[in-house]
Short mmCIF file of C-alpha atoms and ligand atoms in Angstrom, two decimals:
data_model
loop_
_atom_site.label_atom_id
_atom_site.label_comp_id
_atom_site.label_asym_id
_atom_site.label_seq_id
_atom_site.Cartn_x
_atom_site.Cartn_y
_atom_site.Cartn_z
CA UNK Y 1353 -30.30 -79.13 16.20
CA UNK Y 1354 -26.87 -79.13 15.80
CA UNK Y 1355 -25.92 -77.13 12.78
CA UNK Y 1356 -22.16 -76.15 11.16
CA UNK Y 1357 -21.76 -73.70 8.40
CA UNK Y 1358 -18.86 -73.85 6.14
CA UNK Y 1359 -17.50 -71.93 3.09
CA UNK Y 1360 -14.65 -69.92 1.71
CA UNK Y 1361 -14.84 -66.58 3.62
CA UNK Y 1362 -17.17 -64.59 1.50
CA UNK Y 1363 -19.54 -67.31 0.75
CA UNK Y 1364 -22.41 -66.47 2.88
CA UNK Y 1365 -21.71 -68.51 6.03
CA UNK Y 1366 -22.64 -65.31 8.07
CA UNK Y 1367 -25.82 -64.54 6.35
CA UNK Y 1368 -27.16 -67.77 6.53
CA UNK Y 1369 -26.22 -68.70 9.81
CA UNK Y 1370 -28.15 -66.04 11.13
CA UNK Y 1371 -31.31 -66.80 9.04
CA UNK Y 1372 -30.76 -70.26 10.61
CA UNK Y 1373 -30.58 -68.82 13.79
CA UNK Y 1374 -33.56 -66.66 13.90
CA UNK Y 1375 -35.69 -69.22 11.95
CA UNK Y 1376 -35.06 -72.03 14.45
CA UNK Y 1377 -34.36 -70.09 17.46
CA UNK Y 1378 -30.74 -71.50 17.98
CA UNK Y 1379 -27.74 -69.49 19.56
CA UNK Y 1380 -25.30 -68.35 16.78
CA UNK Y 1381 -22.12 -68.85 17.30
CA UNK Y 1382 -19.31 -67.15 15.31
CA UNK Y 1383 -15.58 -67.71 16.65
CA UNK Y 1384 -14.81 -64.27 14.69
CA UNK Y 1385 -17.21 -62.21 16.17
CA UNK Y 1386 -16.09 -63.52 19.57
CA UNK Y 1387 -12.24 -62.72 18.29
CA UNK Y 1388 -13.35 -59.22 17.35
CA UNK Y 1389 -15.45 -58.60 20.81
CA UNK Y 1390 -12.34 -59.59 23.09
CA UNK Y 1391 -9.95 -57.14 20.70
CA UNK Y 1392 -12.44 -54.20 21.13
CA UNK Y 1393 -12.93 -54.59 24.50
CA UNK Y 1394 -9.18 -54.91 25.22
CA UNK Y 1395 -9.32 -57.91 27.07
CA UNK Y 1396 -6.08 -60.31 27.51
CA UNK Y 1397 -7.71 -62.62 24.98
CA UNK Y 1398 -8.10 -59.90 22.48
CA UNK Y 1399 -4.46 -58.94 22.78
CA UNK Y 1400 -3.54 -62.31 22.62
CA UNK Y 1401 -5.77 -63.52 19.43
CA UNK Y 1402 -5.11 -60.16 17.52
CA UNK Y 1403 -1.35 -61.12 16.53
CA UNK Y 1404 -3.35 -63.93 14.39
CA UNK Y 1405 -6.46 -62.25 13.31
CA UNK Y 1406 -5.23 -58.80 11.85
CA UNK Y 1407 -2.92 -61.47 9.54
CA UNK Y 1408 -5.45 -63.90 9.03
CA UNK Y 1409 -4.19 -66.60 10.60
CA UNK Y 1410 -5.57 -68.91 12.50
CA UNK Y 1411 -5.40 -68.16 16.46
CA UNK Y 1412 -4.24 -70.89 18.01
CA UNK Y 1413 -6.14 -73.93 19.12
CA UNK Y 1414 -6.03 -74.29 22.92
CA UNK Y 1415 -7.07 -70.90 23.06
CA UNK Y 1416 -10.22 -71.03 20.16
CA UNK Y 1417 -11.36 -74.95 21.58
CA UNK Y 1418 -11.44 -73.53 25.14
CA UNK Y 1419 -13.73 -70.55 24.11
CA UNK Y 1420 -16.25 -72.93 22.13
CA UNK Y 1421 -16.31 -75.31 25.11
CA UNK Y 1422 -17.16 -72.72 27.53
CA UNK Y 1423 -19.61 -71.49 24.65
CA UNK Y 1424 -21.90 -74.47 24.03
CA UNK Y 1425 -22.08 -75.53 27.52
CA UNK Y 1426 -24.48 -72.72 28.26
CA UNK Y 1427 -27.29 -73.58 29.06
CA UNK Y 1428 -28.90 -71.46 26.12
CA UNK Y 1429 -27.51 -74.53 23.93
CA UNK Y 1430 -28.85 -77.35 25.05
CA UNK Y 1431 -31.37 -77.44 21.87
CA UNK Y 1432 -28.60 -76.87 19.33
CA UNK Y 1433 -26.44 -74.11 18.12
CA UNK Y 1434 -25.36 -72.39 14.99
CA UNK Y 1435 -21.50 -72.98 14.58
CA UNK Y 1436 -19.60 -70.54 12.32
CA UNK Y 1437 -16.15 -70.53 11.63
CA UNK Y 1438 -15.05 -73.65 13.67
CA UNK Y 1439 -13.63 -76.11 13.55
CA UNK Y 1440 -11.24 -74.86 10.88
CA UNK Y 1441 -8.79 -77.53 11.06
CA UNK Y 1442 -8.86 -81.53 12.15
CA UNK Y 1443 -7.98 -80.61 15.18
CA UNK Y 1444 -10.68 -78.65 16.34
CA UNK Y 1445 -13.02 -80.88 14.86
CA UNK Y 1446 -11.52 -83.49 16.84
CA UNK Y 1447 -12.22 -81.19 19.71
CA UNK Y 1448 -15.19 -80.63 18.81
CA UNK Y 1449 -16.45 -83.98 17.76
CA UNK Y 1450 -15.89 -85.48 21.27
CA UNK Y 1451 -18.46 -83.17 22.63
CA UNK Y 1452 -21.16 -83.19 21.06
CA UNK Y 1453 -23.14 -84.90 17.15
CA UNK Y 1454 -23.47 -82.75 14.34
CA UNK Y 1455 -26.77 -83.12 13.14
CA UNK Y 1456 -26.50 -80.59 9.69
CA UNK Y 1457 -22.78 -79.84 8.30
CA UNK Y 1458 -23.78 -77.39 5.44
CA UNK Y 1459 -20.65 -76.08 3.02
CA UNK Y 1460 -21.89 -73.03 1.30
CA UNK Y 1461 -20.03 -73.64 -2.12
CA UNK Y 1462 -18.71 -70.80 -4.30
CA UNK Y 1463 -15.57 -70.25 -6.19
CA UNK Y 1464 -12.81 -68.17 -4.71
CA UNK Y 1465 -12.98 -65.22 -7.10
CA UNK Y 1466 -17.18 -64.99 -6.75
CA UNK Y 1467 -16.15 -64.49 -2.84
CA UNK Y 1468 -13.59 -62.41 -2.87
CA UNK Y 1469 -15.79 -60.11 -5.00
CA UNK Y 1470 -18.39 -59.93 -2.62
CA UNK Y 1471 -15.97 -59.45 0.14
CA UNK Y 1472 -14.78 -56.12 -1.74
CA UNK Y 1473 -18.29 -54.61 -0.67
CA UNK Y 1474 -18.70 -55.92 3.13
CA UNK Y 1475 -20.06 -54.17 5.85
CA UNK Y 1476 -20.25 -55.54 9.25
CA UNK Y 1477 -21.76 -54.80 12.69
CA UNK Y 1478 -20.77 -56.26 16.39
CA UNK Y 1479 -23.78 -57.53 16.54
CA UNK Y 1480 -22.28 -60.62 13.73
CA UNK Y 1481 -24.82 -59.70 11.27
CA UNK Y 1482 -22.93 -58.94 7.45
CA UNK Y 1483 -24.22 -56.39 4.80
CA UNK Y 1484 -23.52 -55.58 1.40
CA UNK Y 1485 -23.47 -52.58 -0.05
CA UNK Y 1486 -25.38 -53.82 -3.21
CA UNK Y 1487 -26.47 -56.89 -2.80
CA UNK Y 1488 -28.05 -56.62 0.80
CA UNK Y 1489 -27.88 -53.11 2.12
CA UNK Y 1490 -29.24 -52.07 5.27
CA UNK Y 1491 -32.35 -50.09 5.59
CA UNK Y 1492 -30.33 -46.69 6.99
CA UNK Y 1493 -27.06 -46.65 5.10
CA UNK Y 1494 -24.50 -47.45 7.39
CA UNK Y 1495 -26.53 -48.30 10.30
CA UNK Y 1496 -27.57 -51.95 11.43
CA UNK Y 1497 -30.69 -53.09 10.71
CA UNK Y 1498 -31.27 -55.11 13.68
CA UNK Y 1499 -28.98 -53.39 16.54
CA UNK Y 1500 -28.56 -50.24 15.32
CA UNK Y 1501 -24.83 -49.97 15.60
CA UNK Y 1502 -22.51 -48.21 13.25
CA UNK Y 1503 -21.34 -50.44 10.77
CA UNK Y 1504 -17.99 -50.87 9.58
CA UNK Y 1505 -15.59 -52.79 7.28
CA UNK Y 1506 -13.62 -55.40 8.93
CA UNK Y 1507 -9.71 -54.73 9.00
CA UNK Y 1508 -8.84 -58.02 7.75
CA UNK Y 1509 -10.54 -57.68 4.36
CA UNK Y 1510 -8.30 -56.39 2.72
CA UNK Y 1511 -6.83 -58.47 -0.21
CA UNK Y 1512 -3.55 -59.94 1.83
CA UNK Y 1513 -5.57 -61.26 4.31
CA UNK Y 1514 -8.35 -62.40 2.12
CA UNK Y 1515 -5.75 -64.23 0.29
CA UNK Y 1516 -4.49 -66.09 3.38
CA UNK Y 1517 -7.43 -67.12 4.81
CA UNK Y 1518 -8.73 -68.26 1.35
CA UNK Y 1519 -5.49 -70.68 1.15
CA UNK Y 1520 -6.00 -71.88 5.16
CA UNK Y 1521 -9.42 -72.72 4.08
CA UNK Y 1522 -8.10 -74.36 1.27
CA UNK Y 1523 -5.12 -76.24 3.09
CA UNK Y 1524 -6.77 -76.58 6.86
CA UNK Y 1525 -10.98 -76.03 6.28
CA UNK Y 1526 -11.17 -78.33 3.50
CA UNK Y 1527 -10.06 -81.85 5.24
CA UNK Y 1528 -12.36 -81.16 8.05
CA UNK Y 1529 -15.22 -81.06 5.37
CA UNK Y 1530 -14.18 -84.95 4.43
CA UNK Y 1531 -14.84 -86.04 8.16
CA UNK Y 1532 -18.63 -84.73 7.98
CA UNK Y 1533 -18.87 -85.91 4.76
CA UNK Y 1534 -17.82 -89.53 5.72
CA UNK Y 1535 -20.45 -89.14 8.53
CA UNK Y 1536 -23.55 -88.41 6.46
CA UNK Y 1537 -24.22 -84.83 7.61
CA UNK Y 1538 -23.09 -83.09 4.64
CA UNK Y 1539 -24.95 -81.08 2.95
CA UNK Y 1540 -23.77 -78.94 -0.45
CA UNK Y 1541 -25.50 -76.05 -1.19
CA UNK Y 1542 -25.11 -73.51 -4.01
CA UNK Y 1543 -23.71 -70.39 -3.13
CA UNK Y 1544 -23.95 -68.87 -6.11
CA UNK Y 1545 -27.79 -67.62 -5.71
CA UNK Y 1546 -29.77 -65.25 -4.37
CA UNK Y 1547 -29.73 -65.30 -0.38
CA UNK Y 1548 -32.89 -66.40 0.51
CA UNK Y 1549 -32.73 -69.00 -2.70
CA UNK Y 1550 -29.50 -70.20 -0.53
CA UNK Y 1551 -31.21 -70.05 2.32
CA UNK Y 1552 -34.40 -72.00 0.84
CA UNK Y 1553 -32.08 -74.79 -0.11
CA UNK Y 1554 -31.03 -74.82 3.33
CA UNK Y 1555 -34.37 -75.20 4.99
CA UNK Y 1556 -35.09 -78.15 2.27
CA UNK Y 1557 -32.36 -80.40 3.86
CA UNK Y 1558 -33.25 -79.31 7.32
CA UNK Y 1559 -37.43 -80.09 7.12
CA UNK Y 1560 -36.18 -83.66 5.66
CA UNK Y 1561 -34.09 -84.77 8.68
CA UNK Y 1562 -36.35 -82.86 11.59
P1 ADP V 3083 -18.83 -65.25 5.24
O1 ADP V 3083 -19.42 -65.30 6.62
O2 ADP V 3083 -18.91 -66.58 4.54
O3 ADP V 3083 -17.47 -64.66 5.17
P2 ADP V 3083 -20.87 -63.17 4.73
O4 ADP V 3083 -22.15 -63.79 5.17
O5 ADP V 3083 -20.28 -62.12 5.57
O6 ADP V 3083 -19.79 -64.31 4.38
O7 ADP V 3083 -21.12 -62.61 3.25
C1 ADP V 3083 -20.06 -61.96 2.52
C2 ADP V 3083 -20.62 -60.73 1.79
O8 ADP V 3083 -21.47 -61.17 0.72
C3 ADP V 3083 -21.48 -59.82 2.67
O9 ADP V 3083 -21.27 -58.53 2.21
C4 ADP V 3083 -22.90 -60.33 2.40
O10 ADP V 3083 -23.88 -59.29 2.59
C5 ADP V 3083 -22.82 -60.74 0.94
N1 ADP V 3083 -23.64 -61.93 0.61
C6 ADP V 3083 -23.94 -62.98 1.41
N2 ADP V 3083 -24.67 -63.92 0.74
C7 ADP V 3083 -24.83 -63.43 -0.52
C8 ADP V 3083 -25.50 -63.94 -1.71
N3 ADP V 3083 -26.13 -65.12 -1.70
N4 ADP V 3083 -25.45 -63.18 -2.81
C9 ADP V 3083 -24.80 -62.00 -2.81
N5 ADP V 3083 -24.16 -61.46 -1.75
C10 ADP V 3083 -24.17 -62.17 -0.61
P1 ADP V 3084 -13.34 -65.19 7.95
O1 ADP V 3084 -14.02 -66.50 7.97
O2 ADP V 3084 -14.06 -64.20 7.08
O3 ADP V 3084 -11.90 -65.28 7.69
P2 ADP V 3084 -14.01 -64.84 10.77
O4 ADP V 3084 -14.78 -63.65 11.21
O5 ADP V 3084 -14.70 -66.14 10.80
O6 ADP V 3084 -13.43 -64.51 9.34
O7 ADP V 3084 -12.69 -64.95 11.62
C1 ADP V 3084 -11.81 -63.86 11.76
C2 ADP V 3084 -10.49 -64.35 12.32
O8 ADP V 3084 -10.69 -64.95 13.61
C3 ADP V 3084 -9.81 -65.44 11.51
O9 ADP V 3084 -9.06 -64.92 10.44
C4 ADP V 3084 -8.93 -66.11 12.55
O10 ADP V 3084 -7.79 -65.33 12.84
C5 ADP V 3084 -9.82 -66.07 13.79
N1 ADP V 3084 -10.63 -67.30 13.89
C6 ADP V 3084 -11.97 -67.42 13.71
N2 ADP V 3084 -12.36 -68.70 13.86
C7 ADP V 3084 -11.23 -69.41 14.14
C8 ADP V 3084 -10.97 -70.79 14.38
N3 ADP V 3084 -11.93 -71.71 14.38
N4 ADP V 3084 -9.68 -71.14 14.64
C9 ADP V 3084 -8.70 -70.24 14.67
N5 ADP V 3084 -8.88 -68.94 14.43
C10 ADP V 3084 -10.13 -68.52 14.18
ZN1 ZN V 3085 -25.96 -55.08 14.41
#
């Protein structure tokens, strides 16, 4: 079970890929999350990426393909994986598309302005999981449900960088979405609902192909 999530940032690609991943016991993968370990831990990588991320641009791609090569070649993966946040751009997907078949490409649809809102009101832990301070709160306030790390909000949501990686999703995300569409793994799902409604909606298209 190879799975992708896409989405404007905001749209839930987080949240569901890790209902995904605990539901069908698949690695997730999040290329952000692996951005935001390096930078913490100081490692070259992080210094390297950070330039892009704290801007919202996209990090380069030699550097992002190489780190989801060496990713899904564990061994962990061999049953599938839950991909979020690549491939952003044709070129990755290219990448991307040489290794390995996409079995479910699912674009978590919701306008810009619904995501930005929600965005406003993000909390997030190292662990990759996303909270909400009204919509999905965590049981302790400010603590992580499942890890029990600190939670914090991420430095690139603030509204420059929202807007930036809203219009490189636009620009760069969106074309990629054509190729999976054009392959018959596309699935559309509404956004715009309560999580686990999204989530049910996801499960639908995943029990019909399994
Ligand atoms: P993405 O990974 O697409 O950027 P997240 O999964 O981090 O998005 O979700 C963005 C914010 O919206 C988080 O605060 C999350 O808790 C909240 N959220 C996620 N899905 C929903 C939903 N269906 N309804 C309301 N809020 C949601
Ligand atoms: P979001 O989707 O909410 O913008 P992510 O957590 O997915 O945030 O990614 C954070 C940052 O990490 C991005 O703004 C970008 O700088 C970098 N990044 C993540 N995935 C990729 C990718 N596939 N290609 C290039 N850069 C990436
Ligand atoms: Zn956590």
């Amino acid at each position: 079970m190879r799975i992708l999530v896409f989405g404007p940032q905001g749209s839930g690609k987080g949240t569901q890929a890790e209902l995904i991943s605990r539901k069908y016991k698949l690695p997730y993968i999040a290329t952000g999350d692996i951005f935001r370990f390096h930078l913490k831990s100081g490692t070259e990588l992080g210094k390297k990426a950070s330039r892009y991320t704290d801007a919202g641009e996209l990090v380069p791609d030699e550097i992002t393909n190489e780190i989801v090569k060496s990713r899904i070649i564990q061994p962990d993966c061999v049953n599938g994986f839950v991909l979020d946040g690549f491939p952003r751009n044709i070129f990755q997907a290219k990448f991307l598309n040489e290794m390995v078949e996409i079995d479910w490409a699912f674009l978590i649809d919701l306008a810009d302005e619904k995501a930005i809102e929600r965005l406003k009101d993000r909390l997030a832990c190292k662990c990759g999981l996303s909270y909400h301070l009204l919509n999905n709160p965590p049981k302790v306030a400010g603590i992580c449900d499942k890890c029990g790390n600190k939670l914090f909000i991420r430095e690139d949501d603030k509204p420059e960088a929202i807007n930036r990686r809203l219009e490189i999703y636009h620009q760069e995300t969106e074309p990629v979405i054509k190729i999976y569409q054009d392959r018959g793994v596309l699935y559309k799902i509404n956004g715009d609902q309560e999580i686990k409604k999204v989530f049910a909606d996801i499960e639908k298209n995943i029990s019909l192909k399994k």
